[in-house]
């Protein structure tokens, strides 16, 4: 896909890029060394930018490629750097300060869950290990919340960030994450259908106030789906984008979550009560007896 991209050239937007394709200049290799394609001056710059991008791709310099390619087209970077990606989503406590309660990550190493009061402090380092971030509305919500919570000095900055909310919207797929999943045939299991962000707040409050581990497990499962479903959505969105552009590039095999479900079950079972949870439950029982 990147080899077909010309929008890293100043003055080349979607329309002019398609015009180049229609003239038989489908890839960087097709851009002629001589003659006039765009204009004499623009062609000099175009050849320079193509050379810079070619070198960046050869050394797998995602940061440089993300700088060259307009942010709206960063989805085109995905096939080359999918092994460097992390898909993540957060839940918060619903307060004005928006404290993160549960954060789930999915990458080539598997699933990772970070829970407030347990291991949330390890999140920045885990996210720093991946240079391509994939979210849904993460640029507007998840990342600002985490940056505010951990502080700009500690919270990492990715080399590229693909926010699927805006990618899917450009592809004509409006609505929220769960609505889009249903449209694309990758909806959630029945027991999670209908659950929403406010339910996540209520589940956290139930866990916090009563040490309700069952509530925590449901919350974590809900959040896990918010993270690893992004992999399937990314694959589907990329393929649809390639279809819409009518480009002769390999389509991605859409990720299937079946292999992950055992890991989901294992993670949920590991979320046993902490000593603090046991103390909370004991206090709640004592209060009930006193009343």
mmCIF file of C-alpha atoms in Angstrom:
data_model
loop_
_atom_site.group_PDB
_atom_site.id
_atom_site.type_symbol
_atom_site.label_atom_id
_atom_site.label_comp_id
_atom_site.label_asym_id
_atom_site.label_seq_id
_atom_site.Cartn_x
_atom_site.Cartn_y
_atom_site.Cartn_z
ATOM 1 C CA UNK A 1 0.000 0.000 0.000
ATOM 2 C CA UNK A 2 2.758 2.448 0.882
ATOM 3 C CA UNK A 3 4.376 2.032 -2.520
ATOM 4 C CA UNK A 4 1.128 3.321 -4.071
ATOM 5 C CA UNK A 5 1.027 6.376 -1.822
ATOM 6 C CA UNK A 6 1.858 9.795 -3.263
ATOM 7 C CA UNK A 7 0.204 12.024 -0.668
ATOM 8 C CA UNK A 8 3.543 12.498 1.053
ATOM 9 C CA UNK A 9 4.402 14.808 -1.843
ATOM 10 C CA UNK A 10 3.546 18.491 -1.215
ATOM 11 C CA UNK A 11 0.520 19.499 -3.244
ATOM 12 C CA UNK A 12 -0.654 15.925 -3.830
ATOM 13 C CA UNK A 13 -3.939 15.137 -2.143
ATOM 14 C CA UNK A 14 -6.494 12.373 -2.745
ATOM 15 C CA UNK A 15 -7.645 13.748 -6.100
ATOM 16 C CA UNK A 16 -4.180 14.290 -7.588
ATOM 17 C CA UNK A 17 -3.014 10.934 -6.298
ATOM 18 C CA UNK A 18 -5.868 9.234 -8.154
ATOM 19 C CA UNK A 19 -4.971 11.249 -11.222
ATOM 20 C CA UNK A 20 -1.422 9.882 -11.074
ATOM 21 C CA UNK A 21 -2.789 6.352 -10.782
ATOM 22 C CA UNK A 22 -5.036 6.917 -13.806
ATOM 23 C CA UNK A 23 -1.962 7.939 -15.823
ATOM 24 C CA UNK A 24 -0.280 4.636 -15.061
ATOM 25 C CA UNK A 25 1.880 5.960 -12.228
ATOM 26 C CA UNK A 26 0.624 3.418 -9.729
ATOM 27 C CA UNK A 27 3.698 3.049 -7.515
ATOM 28 C CA UNK A 28 6.860 4.925 -6.614
ATOM 29 C CA UNK A 29 8.723 2.857 -9.205
ATOM 30 C CA UNK A 30 6.390 4.174 -11.912
ATOM 31 C CA UNK A 31 7.249 7.821 -11.299
ATOM 32 C CA UNK A 32 9.488 8.704 -14.261
ATOM 33 C CA UNK A 33 13.020 9.969 -13.820
ATOM 34 C CA UNK A 34 12.530 12.521 -16.602
ATOM 35 C CA UNK A 35 9.790 14.510 -18.299
ATOM 36 C CA UNK A 36 7.060 16.534 -16.655
ATOM 37 C CA UNK A 37 4.412 14.741 -14.595
ATOM 38 C CA UNK A 38 2.972 17.399 -12.273
ATOM 39 C CA UNK A 39 5.145 20.417 -13.046
ATOM 40 C CA UNK A 40 8.865 20.913 -13.443
ATOM 41 C CA UNK A 41 9.297 22.265 -9.920
ATOM 42 C CA UNK A 42 6.850 19.830 -8.291
ATOM 43 C CA UNK A 43 8.460 16.850 -9.996
ATOM 44 C CA UNK A 44 11.848 17.643 -8.438
ATOM 45 C CA UNK A 45 10.270 17.698 -4.990
ATOM 46 C CA UNK A 46 8.233 14.577 -5.770
ATOM 47 C CA UNK A 47 11.309 12.571 -6.692
ATOM 48 C CA UNK A 48 13.057 13.765 -3.529
ATOM 49 C CA UNK A 49 10.107 12.790 -1.322
ATOM 50 C CA UNK A 50 9.790 9.400 -2.978
ATOM 51 C CA UNK A 51 13.485 8.758 -2.367
ATOM 52 C CA UNK A 52 13.194 9.781 1.281
ATOM 53 C CA UNK A 53 10.124 7.579 1.779
ATOM 54 C CA UNK A 54 11.773 4.648 0.014
ATOM 55 C CA UNK A 55 14.797 4.894 2.318
ATOM 56 C CA UNK A 56 12.581 5.196 5.407
ATOM 57 C CA UNK A 57 10.619 2.111 4.404
ATOM 58 C CA UNK A 58 13.814 0.158 3.739
ATOM 59 C CA UNK A 59 15.036 0.832 7.289
ATOM 60 C CA UNK A 60 11.515 0.405 8.728
ATOM 61 C CA UNK A 61 11.500 3.945 10.062
ATOM 62 C CA UNK A 62 7.861 4.246 11.110
ATOM 63 C CA UNK A 63 8.362 7.643 12.721
ATOM 64 C CA UNK A 64 9.699 9.159 9.505
ATOM 65 C CA UNK A 65 6.991 7.579 7.363
ATOM 66 C CA UNK A 66 4.302 8.836 9.762
ATOM 67 C CA UNK A 67 5.804 12.307 9.452
ATOM 68 C CA UNK A 68 5.714 12.155 5.659
ATOM 69 C CA UNK A 69 2.261 10.625 5.178
ATOM 70 C CA UNK A 70 -0.749 12.757 6.212
ATOM 71 C CA UNK A 71 -2.367 11.537 9.467
ATOM 72 C CA UNK A 72 -5.641 10.760 7.668
ATOM 73 C CA UNK A 73 -3.729 8.193 5.606
ATOM 74 C CA UNK A 74 -1.807 6.523 8.423
ATOM 75 C CA UNK A 75 -3.994 3.443 8.022
ATOM 76 C CA UNK A 76 -1.866 2.711 4.958
ATOM 77 C CA UNK A 77 1.121 2.103 7.257
ATOM 78 C CA UNK A 78 -0.540 -0.845 8.954
ATOM 79 C CA UNK A 79 0.450 -3.861 6.796
ATOM 80 C CA UNK A 80 4.146 -3.039 6.992
ATOM 81 C CA UNK A 81 4.091 -2.441 10.750
ATOM 82 C CA UNK A 82 1.307 -4.648 12.077
ATOM 83 C CA UNK A 83 3.731 -6.661 14.211
ATOM 84 C CA UNK A 84 4.675 -3.414 15.976
ATOM 85 C CA UNK A 85 1.054 -2.562 16.839
ATOM 86 C CA UNK A 86 -0.761 -2.505 20.143
ATOM 87 C CA UNK A 87 -4.547 -2.255 20.328
ATOM 88 C CA UNK A 88 -5.883 -0.782 23.534
ATOM 89 C CA UNK A 89 -8.891 0.648 25.303
ATOM 90 C CA UNK A 90 -9.510 2.129 28.737
ATOM 91 C CA UNK A 91 -12.308 2.423 31.264
ATOM 92 C CA UNK A 92 -12.491 5.203 33.841
ATOM 93 C CA UNK A 93 -14.186 5.809 37.171
ATOM 94 C CA UNK A 94 -16.611 8.347 35.690
ATOM 95 C CA UNK A 95 -15.312 11.173 37.878
ATOM 96 C CA UNK A 96 -14.416 14.631 36.660
ATOM 97 C CA UNK A 97 -10.733 13.702 36.756
ATOM 98 C CA UNK A 98 -11.361 10.510 34.720
ATOM 99 C CA UNK A 99 -9.092 8.124 36.617
ATOM 100 C CA UNK A 100 -8.359 4.974 34.559
ATOM 101 C CA UNK A 101 -9.735 1.856 36.224
ATOM 102 C CA UNK A 102 -9.045 -0.915 33.699
ATOM 103 C CA UNK A 103 -6.846 -0.805 30.600
ATOM 104 C CA UNK A 104 -6.476 -3.724 28.198
ATOM 105 C CA UNK A 105 -3.743 -4.136 25.609
ATOM 106 C CA UNK A 106 -3.508 -6.645 22.788
ATOM 107 C CA UNK A 107 -0.329 -7.173 20.769
ATOM 108 C CA UNK A 108 1.672 -10.007 19.240
ATOM 109 C CA UNK A 109 2.584 -11.147 22.761
ATOM 110 C CA UNK A 110 -1.083 -11.583 23.689
ATOM 111 C CA UNK A 111 -3.462 -9.909 26.110
ATOM 112 C CA UNK A 112 -2.445 -7.660 28.985
ATOM 113 C CA UNK A 113 -4.745 -6.195 31.640
ATOM 114 C CA UNK A 114 -3.935 -3.335 33.995
ATOM 115 C CA UNK A 115 -6.232 -2.661 36.947
ATOM 116 C CA UNK A 116 -6.259 0.363 39.238
ATOM 117 C CA UNK A 117 -4.886 -0.578 42.648
ATOM 118 C CA UNK A 118 -3.185 -3.687 41.276
ATOM 119 C CA UNK A 119 -0.755 -3.113 38.425
ATOM 120 C CA UNK A 120 -1.806 0.115 36.673
ATOM 121 C CA UNK A 121 1.570 1.683 37.373
ATOM 122 C CA UNK A 122 3.208 -0.722 34.877
ATOM 123 C CA UNK A 123 1.086 0.482 31.946
ATOM 124 C CA UNK A 124 3.381 3.209 30.485
ATOM 125 C CA UNK A 125 6.271 0.808 30.057
ATOM 126 C CA UNK A 126 4.044 -1.780 28.383
ATOM 127 C CA UNK A 127 2.718 0.798 25.925
ATOM 128 C CA UNK A 128 6.181 2.184 25.232
ATOM 129 C CA UNK A 129 7.202 -1.255 23.947
ATOM 130 C CA UNK A 130 4.963 -0.795 20.868
ATOM 131 C CA UNK A 131 5.516 1.996 18.379
ATOM 132 C CA UNK A 132 2.189 1.797 16.513
ATOM 133 C CA UNK A 133 -0.985 2.394 18.526
ATOM 134 C CA UNK A 134 -4.457 1.429 17.277
ATOM 135 C CA UNK A 135 -7.551 2.737 19.078
ATOM 136 C CA UNK A 136 -11.134 3.771 18.545
ATOM 137 C CA UNK A 137 -11.498 7.414 19.559
ATOM 138 C CA UNK A 138 -8.269 7.028 21.491
ATOM 139 C CA UNK A 139 -6.781 10.267 20.205
ATOM 140 C CA UNK A 140 -9.717 12.175 21.731
ATOM 141 C CA UNK A 141 -10.273 10.223 24.944
ATOM 142 C CA UNK A 142 -8.001 7.326 25.930
ATOM 143 C CA UNK A 143 -4.639 8.952 25.271
ATOM 144 C CA UNK A 144 -5.472 12.363 26.832
ATOM 145 C CA UNK A 145 -6.862 10.620 29.943
ATOM 146 C CA UNK A 146 -3.764 8.440 30.337
ATOM 147 C CA UNK A 147 -1.414 11.346 29.655
ATOM 148 C CA UNK A 148 -3.147 13.432 32.307
ATOM 149 C CA UNK A 149 -3.055 10.563 34.806
ATOM 150 C CA UNK A 150 0.585 9.521 34.349
ATOM 151 C CA UNK A 151 1.986 12.893 33.325
ATOM 152 C CA UNK A 152 3.534 13.873 30.007
ATOM 153 C CA UNK A 153 7.064 13.039 31.136
ATOM 154 C CA UNK A 154 6.211 9.431 31.950
ATOM 155 C CA UNK A 155 3.542 8.603 29.409
ATOM 156 C CA UNK A 156 5.054 7.514 26.058
ATOM 157 C CA UNK A 157 4.374 8.936 22.607
ATOM 158 C CA UNK A 158 3.955 6.439 19.739
ATOM 159 C CA UNK A 159 5.663 6.759 16.400
ATOM 160 C CA UNK A 160 2.229 6.493 14.773
ATOM 161 C CA UNK A 161 -1.355 6.295 16.025
ATOM 162 C CA UNK A 162 -4.249 4.982 13.928
ATOM 163 C CA UNK A 163 -7.573 6.102 15.371
ATOM 164 C CA UNK A 164 -10.179 3.849 13.767
ATOM 165 C CA UNK A 165 -13.031 6.160 14.661
ATOM 166 C CA UNK A 166 -11.924 8.515 11.906
ATOM 167 C CA UNK A 167 -10.793 5.799 9.500
ATOM 168 C CA UNK A 168 -14.166 4.035 9.609
ATOM 169 C CA UNK A 169 -16.048 7.326 9.313
ATOM 170 C CA UNK A 170 -14.207 8.136 6.079
ATOM 171 C CA UNK A 171 -15.166 4.682 4.835
ATOM 172 C CA UNK A 172 -18.851 5.394 5.431
ATOM 173 C CA UNK A 173 -19.073 3.393 8.653
ATOM 174 C CA UNK A 174 -20.548 5.803 11.159
ATOM 175 C CA UNK A 175 -21.478 5.117 14.766
ATOM 176 C CA UNK A 176 -19.716 3.780 17.817
ATOM 177 C CA UNK A 177 -17.362 0.826 18.030
ATOM 178 C CA UNK A 178 -19.978 -1.760 18.924
ATOM 179 C CA UNK A 179 -22.372 -0.533 16.237
ATOM 180 C CA UNK A 180 -19.660 -0.792 13.588
ATOM 181 C CA UNK A 181 -18.693 -4.265 14.807
ATOM 182 C CA UNK A 182 -22.265 -5.425 14.261
ATOM 183 C CA UNK A 183 -22.355 -3.907 10.771
ATOM 184 C CA UNK A 184 -19.186 -5.781 9.860
ATOM 185 C CA UNK A 185 -20.288 -9.098 11.346
ATOM 186 C CA UNK A 186 -17.839 -9.185 14.253
ATOM 187 C CA UNK A 187 -20.246 -8.473 17.098
ATOM 188 C CA UNK A 188 -19.824 -9.564 20.690
ATOM 189 C CA UNK A 189 -21.212 -12.570 22.569
ATOM 190 C CA UNK A 190 -24.772 -12.247 23.916
ATOM 191 C CA UNK A 191 -23.796 -11.637 27.540
ATOM 192 C CA UNK A 192 -21.801 -8.536 26.544
ATOM 193 C CA UNK A 193 -24.298 -7.048 24.114
ATOM 194 C CA UNK A 194 -25.865 -3.874 25.455
ATOM 195 C CA UNK A 195 -23.112 -3.184 27.992
ATOM 196 C CA UNK A 196 -21.771 0.364 27.717
ATOM 197 C CA UNK A 197 -19.344 2.820 29.241
ATOM 198 C CA UNK A 198 -21.658 3.813 32.083
ATOM 199 C CA UNK A 199 -22.118 0.152 32.992
ATOM 200 C CA UNK A 200 -18.328 -0.034 33.209
ATOM 201 C CA UNK A 201 -18.402 2.778 35.776
ATOM 202 C CA UNK A 202 -21.087 0.982 37.810
ATOM 203 C CA UNK A 203 -19.166 -2.284 37.712
ATOM 204 C CA UNK A 204 -16.042 -0.553 38.991
ATOM 205 C CA UNK A 205 -17.988 1.077 41.814
ATOM 206 C CA UNK A 206 -19.436 -2.304 42.787
ATOM 207 C CA UNK A 207 -15.960 -3.794 42.917
ATOM 208 C CA UNK A 208 -14.503 -0.837 44.794
ATOM 209 C CA UNK A 209 -17.248 -0.614 47.411
ATOM 210 C CA UNK A 210 -17.944 -4.273 48.049
ATOM 211 C CA UNK A 211 -14.868 -6.118 46.804
ATOM 212 C CA UNK A 212 -17.167 -7.675 44.195
ATOM 213 C CA UNK A 213 -14.712 -9.697 42.103
ATOM 214 C CA UNK A 214 -17.505 -10.929 39.830
ATOM 215 C CA UNK A 215 -18.180 -7.298 38.880
ATOM 216 C CA UNK A 216 -14.466 -6.768 38.211
ATOM 217 C CA UNK A 217 -14.302 -9.850 36.015
ATOM 218 C CA UNK A 218 -17.254 -8.686 33.950
ATOM 219 C CA UNK A 219 -15.686 -5.234 33.619
ATOM 220 C CA UNK A 220 -12.350 -6.674 32.523
ATOM 221 C CA UNK A 221 -14.002 -8.981 29.993
ATOM 222 C CA UNK A 222 -15.959 -6.050 28.570
ATOM 223 C CA UNK A 223 -12.765 -4.019 28.284
ATOM 224 C CA UNK A 224 -10.764 -6.890 26.772
ATOM 225 C CA UNK A 225 -13.242 -7.091 23.902
ATOM 226 C CA UNK A 226 -12.850 -3.345 23.377
ATOM 227 C CA UNK A 227 -9.141 -3.902 22.796
ATOM 228 C CA UNK A 228 -8.762 -7.096 20.775
ATOM 229 C CA UNK A 229 -11.831 -6.416 18.609
ATOM 230 C CA UNK A 230 -9.823 -3.498 17.243
ATOM 231 C CA UNK A 231 -7.532 -5.965 15.463
ATOM 232 C CA UNK A 232 -10.418 -7.378 13.411
ATOM 233 C CA UNK A 233 -11.751 -3.884 12.783
ATOM 234 C CA UNK A 234 -8.322 -2.690 11.641
ATOM 235 C CA UNK A 235 -8.037 -5.548 9.142
ATOM 236 C CA UNK A 236 -11.563 -4.971 7.827
ATOM 237 C CA UNK A 237 -11.080 -1.218 7.563
ATOM 238 C CA UNK A 238 -7.795 -1.627 5.715
ATOM 239 C CA UNK A 239 -9.342 -4.055 3.230
ATOM 240 C CA UNK A 240 -12.316 -1.776 2.655
ATOM 241 C CA UNK A 241 -9.987 1.182 2.154
ATOM 242 C CA UNK A 242 -8.016 -0.752 -0.440
ATOM 243 C CA UNK A 243 -11.258 -1.803 -2.149
ATOM 244 C CA UNK A 244 -12.531 1.780 -2.266
ATOM 245 C CA UNK A 245 -9.268 2.903 -3.859
ATOM 246 C CA UNK A 246 -9.368 -0.047 -6.268
ATOM 247 C CA UNK A 247 -5.726 -0.804 -5.613
ATOM 248 C CA UNK A 248 -4.033 -4.040 -6.578
ATOM 249 C CA UNK A 249 -2.554 -4.763 -3.161
ATOM 250 C CA UNK A 250 -2.844 -7.888 -1.006
ATOM 251 C CA UNK A 251 -5.829 -7.849 1.319
ATOM 252 C CA UNK A 252 -5.297 -8.739 4.959
ATOM 253 C CA UNK A 253 -6.550 -11.918 6.531
ATOM 254 C CA UNK A 254 -9.103 -10.747 9.072
ATOM 255 C CA UNK A 255 -8.152 -11.624 12.633
ATOM 256 C CA UNK A 256 -10.454 -14.146 14.312
ATOM 257 C CA UNK A 257 -10.816 -13.927 18.062
ATOM 258 C CA UNK A 258 -11.394 -17.657 18.628
ATOM 259 C CA UNK A 259 -7.788 -18.365 19.553
ATOM 260 C CA UNK A 260 -7.937 -15.656 22.233
ATOM 261 C CA UNK A 261 -10.956 -16.835 24.156
ATOM 262 C CA UNK A 262 -8.966 -19.310 26.252
ATOM 263 C CA UNK A 263 -6.606 -16.490 27.242
ATOM 264 C CA UNK A 264 -9.589 -14.293 28.136
ATOM 265 C CA UNK A 265 -10.956 -17.013 30.422
ATOM 266 C CA UNK A 266 -7.549 -17.524 32.020
ATOM 267 C CA UNK A 267 -7.109 -13.816 32.722
ATOM 268 C CA UNK A 268 -10.549 -13.564 34.271
ATOM 269 C CA UNK A 269 -9.913 -16.525 36.563
ATOM 270 C CA UNK A 270 -6.635 -14.950 37.682
ATOM 271 C CA UNK A 271 -8.529 -11.893 38.909
ATOM 272 C CA UNK A 272 -9.058 -13.356 42.333
ATOM 273 C CA UNK A 273 -9.690 -11.145 45.365
ATOM 274 C CA UNK A 274 -6.728 -9.219 46.769
ATOM 275 C CA UNK A 275 -6.244 -8.864 50.541
ATOM 276 C CA UNK A 276 -7.781 -5.405 50.206
ATOM 277 C CA UNK A 277 -10.841 -6.906 48.511
ATOM 278 C CA UNK A 278 -11.224 -9.415 51.332
ATOM 279 C CA UNK A 279 -11.010 -6.622 53.911
ATOM 280 C CA UNK A 280 -13.607 -4.602 52.014
ATOM 281 C CA UNK A 281 -15.973 -7.546 51.920
ATOM 282 C CA UNK A 282 -15.467 -8.168 55.616
ATOM 283 C CA UNK A 283 -16.287 -4.522 56.404
ATOM 284 C CA UNK A 284 -19.412 -4.635 54.254
ATOM 285 C CA UNK A 285 -20.600 -7.806 56.023
ATOM 286 C CA UNK A 286 -19.880 -6.280 59.421
ATOM 287 C CA UNK A 287 -21.864 -3.150 58.509
ATOM 288 C CA UNK A 288 -24.774 -5.304 57.407
ATOM 289 C CA UNK A 289 -24.741 -7.240 60.679
ATOM 290 C CA UNK A 290 -24.604 -4.046 62.740
ATOM 291 C CA UNK A 291 -27.644 -2.661 60.911
#
